[in-house]
CSV table of C-alpha atoms in Angstrom, one decimal:
chain,number,residue,atom,x,y,z
S,107,MET,CA,110.8,109.5,70.7
S,108,ASN,CA,110.3,107.8,67.4
S,109,ALA,CA,106.8,106.3,67.3
S,110,ALA,CA,107.4,104.1,64.2
S,111,ARG,CA,107.0,100.3,64.6
S,112,LEU,CA,110.0,98.2,64.4
S,113,PRO,CA,110.5,97.1,60.8
S,114,ALA,CA,111.0,93.4,61.6
S,115,ARG,CA,108.6,91.5,63.8
S,116,ARG,CA,110.0,88.0,63.9
S,117,ALA,CA,112.0,86.8,66.8
S,118,ALA,CA,114.8,85.7,64.4
S,119,CYS,CA,115.1,89.2,63.2
S,120,LEU,CA,115.0,91.0,66.6
S,121,SER,CA,117.5,91.3,69.4
S,122,ALA,CA,117.0,91.9,73.1
S,123,ALA,CA,117.9,95.5,72.5
S,124,ASP,CA,115.1,95.8,69.9
S,125,ILE,CA,112.5,94.2,72.3
S,126,GLY,CA,113.6,96.3,75.3
S,127,ARG,CA,113.6,99.5,73.2
S,128,ALA,CA,110.0,98.7,72.1
S,129,ALA,CA,109.0,98.5,75.7
S,130,THR,CA,110.3,101.9,76.5
S,131,LEU,CA,108.6,103.3,73.4
S,132,ALA,CA,105.4,101.6,74.4
S,133,LEU,CA,105.4,103.4,77.8
S,134,HIS,CA,105.9,106.6,75.9
S,135,ASP,CA,103.0,105.7,73.7
S,136,GLU,CA,100.8,105.5,76.8
S,137,LEU,CA,102.2,108.7,78.4
S,138,ALA,CA,101.7,110.7,75.2
S,139,LEU,CA,98.1,109.6,74.8
S,140,ALA,CA,95.3,112.1,75.6
S,141,PRO,CA,92.6,112.4,76.6
S,142,LYS,CA,92.6,109.4,79.0
S,143,PRO,CA,90.5,109.6,82.2
S,144,GLY,CA,92.4,110.4,85.3
S,145,LEU,CA,95.8,109.5,84.0
S,146,VAL,CA,99.0,111.6,83.6
S,147,SER,CA,99.8,112.8,80.1
S,148,PHE,CA,101.7,115.7,78.5
S,149,VAL,CA,98.4,117.7,78.8
S,150,ASP,CA,98.0,117.5,82.6
S,151,SER,CA,98.6,115.4,85.7
S,152,GLY,CA,95.1,113.9,85.8
S,153,SER,CA,94.1,112.7,89.2
S,154,HIS,CA,97.7,112.9,90.5
S,155,SER,CA,99.1,115.7,92.6
S,156,ASP,CA,102.5,114.0,93.2
S,157,MET,CA,103.6,113.4,89.6
S,158,ASP,CA,103.5,114.8,86.1
S,159,ALA,CA,104.8,113.9,82.6
S,160,HIS,CA,108.3,115.0,83.6
S,161,THR,CA,108.2,112.5,86.5
S,162,PHE,CA,107.3,109.8,84.0
S,163,MET,CA,110.0,110.8,81.6
S,164,ARG,CA,112.6,110.5,84.3
S,165,SER,CA,111.3,107.1,85.2
S,166,LEU,CA,111.4,106.0,81.5
S,167,PHE,CA,115.0,107.1,81.3
S,168,ALA,CA,115.9,105.1,84.4
S,169,LEU,CA,114.1,102.0,83.1
S,170,ARG,CA,115.5,102.0,79.5
S,171,HIS,CA,118.1,99.3,80.2
S,172,TYR,CA,115.9,97.1,82.4
S,173,PHE,CA,113.7,95.8,79.6
S,174,VAL,CA,116.8,94.8,77.6
S,175,GLN,CA,118.3,93.1,80.6
S,176,ILE,CA,115.1,91.1,81.5
S,177,CYS,CA,114.7,90.1,77.8
S,178,ALA,CA,118.2,88.7,77.9
S,179,LEU,CA,117.4,86.8,81.1
S,180,GLY,CA,114.4,85.3,79.3
S,181,GLU,CA,116.6,84.4,76.3
S,182,ALA,CA,118.8,82.5,78.8
S,183,HIS,CA,115.7,80.8,80.3
S,184,ALA,CA,116.6,82.2,83.7
S,185,PRO,CA,114.5,81.2,86.7
S,186,PHE,CA,111.8,83.4,88.0
S,187,GLU,CA,113.9,84.4,90.9
S,188,ALA,CA,116.4,86.0,88.5
S,189,LEU,CA,113.6,87.9,86.8
S,190,GLU,CA,112.3,89.1,90.1
S,191,ARG,CA,115.7,90.4,91.2
S,192,CYS,CA,116.1,92.3,88.0
S,193,GLY,CA,112.6,93.8,88.5
S,194,ILE,CA,113.3,94.8,92.1
S,195,ALA,CA,116.6,96.5,91.0
S,196,ALA,CA,114.6,98.4,88.3
S,197,GLU,CA,112.1,99.5,90.8
S,198,THR,CA,114.8,100.8,93.0
S,199,ARG,CA,116.2,102.9,90.0
S,200,MET,CA,112.7,104.1,89.2
S,201,LEU,CA,112.1,105.4,92.8
S,202,ALA,CA,115.6,107.0,92.9
S,203,ALA,CA,114.8,108.8,89.6
S,204,THR,CA,111.3,110.0,90.7
S,205,GLY,CA,112.1,110.9,94.3
S,206,GLY,CA,110.2,107.9,95.7
S,207,ILE,CA,107.1,108.2,93.4
S,208,ASN,CA,105.6,105.1,91.9
S,209,THR,CA,105.2,105.8,88.2
S,210,HIS,CA,105.8,102.4,86.6
S,211,ARG,CA,105.8,99.6,89.2
S,212,GLY,CA,103.0,97.8,87.4
S,213,ALA,CA,104.7,98.2,84.0
S,214,ILE,CA,108.0,96.9,85.4
S,215,PHE,CA,106.1,93.7,86.3
S,216,THR,CA,103.9,93.3,83.3
S,217,LEU,CA,106.2,94.5,80.5
S,218,GLY,CA,109.2,92.9,82.2
S,219,LEU,CA,107.5,89.5,82.0
S,220,LEU,CA,106.5,90.0,78.4
S,221,CYS,CA,110.0,91.0,77.4
S,222,ALA,CA,111.3,87.9,79.2
S,223,ALA,CA,108.8,85.8,77.3
S,224,ALA,CA,109.9,87.4,74.0
S,225,GLY,CA,113.5,86.7,74.9
S,226,ALA,CA,112.6,83.0,75.5
S,227,LEU,CA,111.3,82.9,71.9
S,228,LEU,CA,114.5,84.5,70.5
S,229,ARG,CA,116.4,81.3,71.0
S,230,ASP,CA,114.3,79.3,68.5
S,231,GLY,CA,113.7,82.2,66.1
S,232,ALA,CA,110.0,81.5,66.6
S,233,PRO,CA,107.3,83.8,65.4
S,234,LEU,CA,106.7,86.6,67.9
S,235,ASP,CA,102.9,86.6,68.2
S,236,PRO,CA,100.5,86.7,71.2
S,237,PRO,CA,99.8,83.0,71.4
S,238,ALA,CA,103.5,82.2,71.5
S,239,LEU,CA,104.1,84.8,74.2
S,240,ARG,CA,101.4,83.4,76.4
S,241,GLN,CA,102.7,79.9,75.9
S,242,ALA,CA,106.3,81.0,76.8
S,243,LEU,CA,105.1,82.7,79.9
S,244,ARG,CA,103.2,79.6,81.1
S,245,ARG,CA,106.0,77.1,80.1
S,246,HIS,CA,108.9,78.9,81.7
S,247,TRP,CA,107.4,80.7,84.7
S,248,GLY,CA,103.8,79.6,85.1
S,249,ASP,CA,104.4,77.6,88.2
S,250,ALA,CA,106.4,80.4,89.9
S,251,LEU,CA,103.8,83.0,89.0
S,252,ALA,CA,101.1,80.7,90.4
S,253,ALA,CA,103.1,80.4,93.6
S,254,ARG,CA,103.5,84.2,93.7
S,255,THR,CA,99.7,84.6,94.0
S,256,ARG,CA,99.8,83.0,97.5
S,257,ARG,CA,102.0,85.9,98.8
S,258,VAL,CA,100.3,88.6,100.9
S,259,SER,CA,101.0,91.9,99.2
S,260,ALA,CA,101.8,95.0,101.2
S,261,LEU,CA,101.4,97.3,98.2
S,262,PRO,CA,98.2,99.4,98.0
S,263,GLY,CA,96.9,97.7,94.8
S,264,GLY,CA,97.4,94.2,96.2
S,265,MET,CA,95.8,95.2,99.5
S,266,ALA,CA,92.8,96.7,97.7
S,267,ALA,CA,92.4,93.6,95.5
S,268,ARG,CA,92.5,91.3,98.6
S,269,ARG,CA,90.0,93.6,100.5
S,270,HIS,CA,87.5,93.7,97.7
S,271,GLY,CA,87.9,90.1,96.3
S,272,LEU,CA,89.3,91.3,93.0
S,273,ARG,CA,91.8,89.5,90.7
S,274,SER,CA,95.2,90.9,91.6
S,275,ALA,CA,98.0,91.8,89.2
S,276,SER,CA,99.8,88.6,90.4
S,277,GLU,CA,96.7,86.5,89.5
S,278,GLU,CA,96.5,88.2,86.1
S,279,ALA,CA,100.1,87.2,85.5
S,280,ALA,CA,99.6,83.6,86.7
S,281,LEU,CA,96.7,83.4,84.1
S,282,ALA,CA,99.1,84.8,81.4
S,283,PHE,CA,97.3,88.2,81.3
S,284,PRO,CA,93.8,87.3,80.0
S,285,VAL,CA,92.6,91.0,79.8
S,286,LEU,CA,95.7,92.0,77.9
S,287,PHE,CA,95.5,89.1,75.3
S,288,GLU,CA,91.8,88.7,75.1
S,289,THR,CA,90.6,92.3,75.4
S,290,ALA,CA,93.2,95.0,75.0
S,291,VAL,CA,95.2,93.6,72.1
S,292,PRO,CA,92.1,92.6,70.1
S,293,ALA,CA,90.5,96.0,70.7
S,294,LEU,CA,93.6,97.8,69.5
S,295,ALA,CA,93.9,95.6,66.4
S,296,SER,CA,90.1,96.0,65.6
S,297,ALA,CA,90.3,99.8,65.9
S,298,LEU,CA,93.3,99.9,63.6
S,299,ARG,CA,91.6,97.6,61.0
S,300,ARG,CA,88.6,99.9,61.1
S,301,GLY,CA,90.8,102.7,59.9
S,302,LEU,CA,91.2,104.6,63.2
S,303,GLY,CA,94.5,106.4,63.6
S,304,ALA,CA,96.9,105.3,66.3
S,305,GLN,CA,95.7,107.8,68.9
S,306,ARG,CA,92.0,106.9,68.5
S,307,ALA,CA,92.8,103.2,68.4
S,308,ARG,CA,94.7,103.4,71.7
S,309,ILE,CA,91.9,105.4,73.3
S,310,ASP,CA,89.4,102.6,72.3
S,311,ALA,CA,91.8,99.9,73.6
S,312,LEU,CA,92.2,101.8,76.9
S,313,PHE,CA,88.4,102.0,77.4
S,314,ALA,CA,87.9,98.4,76.4
S,315,THR,CA,90.5,97.5,79.1
S,316,MET,CA,88.9,99.7,81.7
S,317,ALA,CA,85.5,98.1,81.0
S,318,THR,CA,86.9,94.7,81.8
S,319,LEU,CA,89.9,94.8,84.1
S,320,ASP,CA,89.7,94.4,87.9
S,321,ASP,CA,91.8,97.6,88.3
S,322,SER,CA,93.1,97.6,91.8
S,323,ASN,CA,94.3,101.2,91.4
S,324,LEU,CA,90.7,102.3,90.9
S,325,ALA,CA,89.6,100.2,93.9
S,326,HIS,CA,92.4,101.6,96.0
S,327,ARG,CA,91.4,105.2,95.2
S,328,GLY,CA,87.6,104.9,95.0
S,329,GLY,CA,86.6,101.6,96.5
S,330,MET,CA,84.3,99.2,94.7
S,331,ALA,CA,82.0,102.2,93.9
S,332,GLY,CA,84.9,103.9,92.1
S,333,LEU,CA,85.8,100.8,90.2
S,334,ARG,CA,82.3,100.1,89.1
S,335,HIS,CA,81.7,103.7,88.1
S,336,ALA,CA,84.8,103.6,85.9
S,337,GLN,CA,83.8,100.3,84.3
S,338,GLN,CA,80.3,101.5,83.6
S,339,ALA,CA,81.6,104.8,82.2
S,340,ALA,CA,84.0,102.9,79.9
S,341,ARG,CA,81.2,100.6,78.6
S,342,GLY,CA,79.0,103.6,78.0
S,343,TYR,CA,81.7,105.4,76.1
S,344,LEU,CA,82.3,102.4,73.8
S,345,ALA,CA,78.5,101.8,73.3
S,346,GLN,CA,78.3,105.4,72.0
S,347,GLY,CA,80.9,104.7,69.3
S,348,GLY,CA,84.1,105.2,71.3
S,349,ALA,CA,86.9,107.3,69.9
S,350,GLY,CA,85.7,106.7,66.4
S,351,GLY,CA,82.4,108.4,67.1
S,352,ASP,CA,81.5,112.0,66.2
S,353,HIS,CA,82.1,113.2,69.7
S,354,GLY,CA,84.7,110.6,70.7
S,355,PHE,CA,87.4,113.1,71.9
S,356,ALA,CA,84.9,115.4,73.6
S,357,ALA,CA,83.3,112.5,75.5
S,358,ALA,CA,86.7,111.2,76.6
S,359,ARG,CA,87.7,114.7,77.8
S,360,ALA,CA,84.4,114.9,79.8
S,361,LEU,CA,85.2,111.5,81.4
S,362,HIS,CA,88.7,112.8,82.2
S,363,ARG,CA,87.2,115.7,84.1
S,364,ASP,CA,84.8,113.4,85.9
S,365,PHE,CA,87.6,111.0,86.9
S,366,VAL,CA,89.8,113.9,88.1
S,367,ALA,CA,86.9,115.2,90.2
S,368,ARG,CA,86.5,111.8,91.8
S,369,ARG,CA,90.3,111.3,92.1
S,370,LEU,CA,90.1,108.1,90.1
S,371,SER,CA,93.1,106.8,88.0
S,372,PRO,CA,92.9,103.5,86.1
S,373,GLY,CA,96.7,102.8,86.4
S,374,GLY,CA,96.2,99.0,85.8
S,375,ALA,CA,94.5,99.8,82.5
S,376,ALA,CA,97.3,102.2,81.5
S,377,ASP,CA,99.9,99.5,82.1
S,378,THR,CA,97.8,97.0,80.1
S,379,LEU,CA,97.5,99.5,77.2
S,380,ALA,CA,101.3,100.0,77.2
S,381,ALA,CA,101.7,96.2,77.0
S,382,ALA,CA,99.3,96.2,74.0
S,383,CYS,CA,101.3,99.0,72.4
S,384,TRP,CA,104.5,96.9,72.9
S,385,MET,CA,102.9,93.9,71.2
S,386,ARG,CA,101.8,96.1,68.3
S,387,ARG,CA,105.5,97.1,67.9
S,388,VAL,CA,107.1,93.6,68.1
S,389,CYS,CA,104.5,91.0,67.1
S,390,GLU,CA,103.2,89.8,63.8
S,391,ASP,CA,99.6,90.3,62.6
S,392,ILE,CA,98.4,92.8,65.2
């Protein structure tokens, strides 16, 4: 896939097809990144025995139209129920393509909402930037997202969040994704401004997210001890210079081996990184 940024980053110059394509490319950005602790890449399957990079590519192919469709729904200012139906249909296609394996459920939710918010900005030709995206999320679907937090989730991540008193994915969305906008995107932008290449910058953004996010995927696999271990490891990695340090790649590979041994996988952080990569592709001044 072409890793170049889209040439125009104003809503007036973009279409739903551009925004949706950027989401698919951003998921490829995340998949192609390595080393990243416990996560699937083209190098290996990380902590996962039921999926590999080929599984993710089948999922990406199945989802490529979804992001365009949900962006168009956002452009029409569709109610949250319409967005949710679109996401459920996309999840069904994902599971059919992967043989029932959950590769991108979190990304369907997070990136889908972001594409809808971008679509809502298309109508006015407004600048596509992080503050405008957050405002669009709150204005059009904030009440519905807040109501969604009162649902009892039967999914493993939601159950783990409730069991351990963590902020769930639904709660992150109702708050307009604070870790994404306040941690991941600034970390990615800062690394790029410091002159790090795209791969190193994405690794730093991933670790910054891991250090902050209540990642229910980690809590599901390793309990609170696993989550806290991952957060402390991420903070230590960044304190030692991160991907820009002399031993940045070697240290990340060592943590990858550690996470695999512990069967830990920061899937929530991976989804957040993909969302940051999407914003890098479509927004101004990132």
